[in-house]
Amino acid sequence: MELRLPSISGVIPWSLAIKAAVVTLVWFWAPWWVFAALTAVFFYQGVRDPDLSYNLTFIAFLITTWWLSLMAGAAATGLGILILPEAAIIIGLRHMMWLKKALWHRFLSALVWLTFLTTFFWLTSFVNQVWYGFIMLAAVAYFLSRDLMRVAIGREQEKFLAGVTTFVLVEAAWAVFMLPIEPINKGVLMLLVSLMAQEYLIRSETGRKATPVFYLTMSSVFVALFLAILFVSSWTI
């Protein structure tokens, strides 16, 4: 059964917005370890959610920002802007500042995962760090899946399901990695695969009946978006 995660506030406080802006600026202008230390202070200080710690999601976020710090140029700047909403959501979740926490956590996981994937495909296309990159990808996928399964399903099967999800995503990432398309399109394509796989697992484990209409709808959406991504991509061999 999906956990009910109430929030104590439906209004985004200025303190949260300021913290998110500060850590984003620090990421742009200071060494990564300074950013990580300051973000950890904002994340761990004060009252926290008694039901969920979001520690694994936070670790995945830090890994993603470190991986992103290795990039340079306009691509790094564009992806770096995503740190602002990611920091706001994860700090807010930790300190119970969001309504509909399960929904916000799922959105955060997708955003962090997309940031990491785009960075991963961009870096591995320029530097010879493919196997190291896949180790990092597996770690981020596992950490995000653990917390996601914990929120959606519960603690009993989170490790096993996170392991299955990670294995599927690593295999899918290897296939997408071989496609001669832009890194951003590879990232979006992998995000699409991830969301479909997670939806299927969560629906199966929570006992919600998957009708033929559900499978037909999911398949149609996947094929349509998949073809759209390939159509707008510039193929290079």
Coordinates of C-alpha atoms in Angstrom, one line a residue:
M1 CA 0.0 0.0 0.0
E2 CA 1.3 3.4 -0.9
L3 CA 2.4 5.4 2.2
R4 CA 0.4 8.4 3.2
L5 CA 2.8 11.2 3.7
P6 CA 1.2 14.3 5.1
S7 CA 2.9 17.7 5.1
I8 CA 2.8 20.4 7.8
S9 CA 2.8 23.2 5.2
G10 CA 1.3 23.9 1.8
V11 CA 3.2 27.1 1.3
I12 CA 6.8 27.3 0.1
P13 CA 8.6 29.3 2.8
W14 CA 11.2 31.9 1.8
S15 CA 13.8 30.1 3.8
L16 CA 13.6 27.1 1.5
A17 CA 13.8 29.2 -1.6
I18 CA 16.8 31.1 -0.3
K19 CA 18.6 27.8 0.7
A20 CA 18.0 26.3 -2.7
A21 CA 19.3 29.5 -4.4
V22 CA 22.4 29.7 -2.2
V23 CA 23.4 26.0 -2.8
T24 CA 22.9 26.5 -6.5
L25 CA 25.1 29.6 -6.6
V26 CA 27.7 27.8 -4.5
W27 CA 27.8 24.9 -7.0
F28 CA 28.5 27.4 -9.8
W29 CA 31.2 29.4 -8.0
A30 CA 32.8 27.2 -5.4
P31 CA 34.5 23.8 -5.3
W32 CA 32.1 20.8 -5.2
W33 CA 33.0 19.8 -1.7
V34 CA 31.9 23.2 -0.4
F35 CA 28.6 22.8 -2.1
A36 CA 28.2 19.2 -0.7
A37 CA 29.0 20.4 2.8
L38 CA 26.6 23.3 2.7
T39 CA 23.8 21.2 1.2
A40 CA 24.3 18.6 3.9
V41 CA 24.0 21.2 6.6
F42 CA 20.7 22.5 5.1
F43 CA 19.5 19.0 4.6
Y44 CA 20.3 17.5 8.0
Q45 CA 19.7 20.4 10.3
G46 CA 16.3 21.0 12.0
V47 CA 13.1 18.9 12.2
R48 CA 12.9 16.0 9.8
D49 CA 10.2 13.7 8.4
P50 CA 9.6 11.0 11.0
D51 CA 8.6 8.4 8.3
L52 CA 11.3 8.8 5.7
S53 CA 14.9 10.1 5.8
Y54 CA 15.4 10.5 2.0
N55 CA 19.1 9.8 2.7
L56 CA 19.6 7.6 -0.4
T57 CA 17.9 10.2 -2.6
F58 CA 20.2 12.8 -1.1
I59 CA 23.3 10.6 -1.8
A60 CA 22.1 10.2 -5.4
F61 CA 21.7 13.9 -5.7
L62 CA 25.2 14.5 -4.5
I63 CA 26.7 12.0 -6.9
T64 CA 24.8 13.6 -9.7
T65 CA 26.1 17.1 -8.8
W66 CA 29.6 15.8 -8.5
W67 CA 29.4 14.1 -11.9
L68 CA 27.9 17.3 -13.3
S69 CA 30.8 19.3 -11.9
L70 CA 33.1 17.5 -14.3
M71 CA 31.3 19.0 -17.3
A72 CA 32.1 22.4 -18.8
G73 CA 30.5 25.0 -21.1
A74 CA 26.9 25.8 -21.9
A75 CA 25.8 22.2 -21.3
A76 CA 27.0 22.3 -17.7
T77 CA 25.4 25.6 -17.1
G78 CA 22.0 24.5 -18.5
L79 CA 22.0 21.3 -16.4
G80 CA 23.4 23.2 -13.4
I81 CA 20.2 25.3 -13.3
L82 CA 18.3 22.1 -12.4
I83 CA 20.1 22.0 -9.1
L84 CA 17.8 24.8 -7.9
P85 CA 14.5 22.9 -8.1
E86 CA 16.2 19.7 -7.0
A87 CA 17.7 21.2 -3.9
A88 CA 14.4 23.0 -3.0
I89 CA 12.4 19.7 -3.3
I90 CA 14.8 17.5 -1.5
I91 CA 15.4 19.9 1.4
G92 CA 11.6 20.6 1.6
L93 CA 10.8 16.8 1.6
R94 CA 13.3 16.3 4.5
H95 CA 11.7 19.0 6.5
M96 CA 8.1 18.3 5.7
M97 CA 7.4 21.4 3.6
W98 CA 5.5 19.8 0.7
L99 CA 2.0 18.5 0.3
K100 CA 1.6 15.2 -1.6
K101 CA 5.1 14.0 -0.7
A102 CA 4.9 10.8 -2.7
L103 CA 4.2 12.8 -5.9
W104 CA 7.0 15.3 -5.2
H105 CA 9.5 12.6 -4.4
R106 CA 8.7 10.8 -7.6
F107 CA 9.1 14.0 -9.6
L108 CA 12.5 14.7 -7.8
S109 CA 13.7 11.2 -8.6
A110 CA 12.9 11.7 -12.3
L111 CA 14.6 15.1 -12.3
V112 CA 17.8 13.9 -10.6
W113 CA 17.8 10.8 -12.8
L114 CA 17.5 12.9 -16.0
T115 CA 20.2 15.2 -14.9
F116 CA 22.6 12.3 -14.2
L117 CA 21.7 10.5 -17.4
T118 CA 22.3 13.5 -19.6
T119 CA 25.6 14.2 -17.9
F120 CA 26.6 10.5 -18.1
F121 CA 25.9 10.3 -21.8
W122 CA 27.6 13.6 -22.5
L123 CA 30.8 12.8 -20.5
T124 CA 31.1 9.2 -21.8
S125 CA 30.9 10.5 -25.4
F126 CA 34.0 12.7 -24.8
V127 CA 36.2 10.9 -22.3
N128 CA 37.2 7.2 -22.0
Q129 CA 35.5 6.6 -18.7
V130 CA 32.6 4.3 -19.8
W131 CA 33.0 1.5 -17.3
Y132 CA 33.5 4.0 -14.4
G133 CA 30.4 5.9 -15.6
F134 CA 28.3 2.7 -15.6
I135 CA 29.3 2.0 -12.0
M136 CA 28.2 5.5 -11.1
L137 CA 25.0 5.0 -13.1
A138 CA 24.2 1.7 -11.3
A139 CA 24.8 3.4 -7.9
V140 CA 22.5 6.4 -8.7
A141 CA 19.8 4.0 -10.1
Y142 CA 19.9 1.8 -7.0
F143 CA 19.8 4.7 -4.5
L144 CA 16.9 6.4 -6.3
S145 CA 15.0 3.1 -6.8
R146 CA 15.4 2.2 -3.1
D147 CA 13.8 5.3 -1.8
L148 CA 11.2 5.3 -4.6
M149 CA 10.1 1.7 -3.8
R150 CA 10.1 2.5 -0.1
V151 CA 7.7 5.4 -0.6
A152 CA 5.4 3.6 -3.1
I153 CA 5.5 0.0 -1.7
G154 CA 7.1 -0.2 1.7
R155 CA 10.2 -1.5 3.3
E156 CA 9.6 -5.2 2.9
Q157 CA 10.7 -5.6 -0.7
E158 CA 12.5 -2.3 -1.4
K159 CA 16.0 -3.9 -1.7
F160 CA 15.0 -6.7 -4.0
L161 CA 12.9 -4.5 -6.3
A162 CA 15.5 -1.8 -6.4
G163 CA 18.1 -4.4 -7.4
V164 CA 15.8 -5.7 -10.2
T165 CA 15.1 -2.1 -11.4
T166 CA 18.8 -1.3 -11.4
F167 CA 19.7 -4.3 -13.4
V168 CA 17.1 -3.5 -16.0
L169 CA 18.1 0.2 -16.2
V170 CA 21.8 -0.6 -16.6
E171 CA 21.0 -3.0 -19.4
A172 CA 18.8 -0.5 -21.1
A173 CA 21.4 2.3 -20.6
W174 CA 24.0 0.1 -22.4
A175 CA 21.7 -0.3 -25.4
V176 CA 20.9 3.4 -25.5
F177 CA 24.6 4.2 -25.1
M178 CA 25.2 2.6 -28.4
L179 CA 22.8 4.8 -30.3
P180 CA 24.4 7.5 -32.4
I181 CA 22.2 10.4 -31.1
E182 CA 22.7 13.4 -28.9
P183 CA 23.3 12.9 -25.1
I184 CA 20.2 14.9 -24.2
N185 CA 18.0 12.7 -26.3
K186 CA 19.7 9.6 -24.9
G187 CA 18.9 10.9 -21.4
V188 CA 15.2 11.5 -22.3
L189 CA 14.9 8.1 -23.9
M190 CA 16.4 6.4 -20.8
L191 CA 14.1 8.4 -18.5
L192 CA 11.1 7.2 -20.6
V193 CA 12.3 3.6 -20.2
S194 CA 12.8 4.1 -16.5
L195 CA 9.4 5.6 -15.8
M196 CA 7.7 2.8 -17.7
A197 CA 9.6 0.1 -15.8
Q198 CA 8.9 1.7 -12.4
E199 CA 5.2 2.2 -13.2
Y200 CA 4.9 -1.5 -14.1
L201 CA 6.8 -2.7 -10.9
I202 CA 4.9 -0.4 -8.6
R203 CA 1.5 -1.3 -10.1
S204 CA 2.3 -5.0 -9.9
E205 CA 3.6 -4.9 -6.3
T206 CA 0.8 -2.7 -4.9
G207 CA -1.9 -5.1 -6.3
R208 CA -3.4 -2.7 -8.7
K209 CA -4.9 -4.7 -11.6
A210 CA -3.2 -4.1 -14.9
T211 CA -5.9 -4.4 -17.6
P212 CA -5.3 -4.9 -21.3
V213 CA -6.2 -1.2 -21.8
F214 CA -3.4 -0.2 -19.4
Y215 CA -0.8 -2.3 -21.3
L216 CA -2.1 -0.9 -24.6
T217 CA -2.0 2.7 -23.4
M218 CA 1.5 2.3 -21.9
S219 CA 2.8 0.6 -25.0
S220 CA 1.3 3.2 -27.3
V221 CA 2.7 6.1 -25.3
F222 CA 6.1 4.5 -25.2
V223 CA 6.2 3.8 -28.9
A224 CA 5.0 7.2 -29.8
L225 CA 7.5 9.0 -27.6
F226 CA 10.3 6.7 -28.6
L227 CA 9.7 7.4 -32.2
A228 CA 9.4 11.1 -31.6
I229 CA 12.8 11.1 -29.8
L230 CA 14.5 9.3 -32.6
F231 CA 12.9 11.5 -35.2
V232 CA 14.2 14.8 -33.6
S233 CA 17.7 13.3 -33.1
S234 CA 20.6 14.0 -35.4
W235 CA 22.0 10.6 -36.2
T236 CA 25.8 10.5 -36.5
I237 CA 27.9 7.4 -37.2

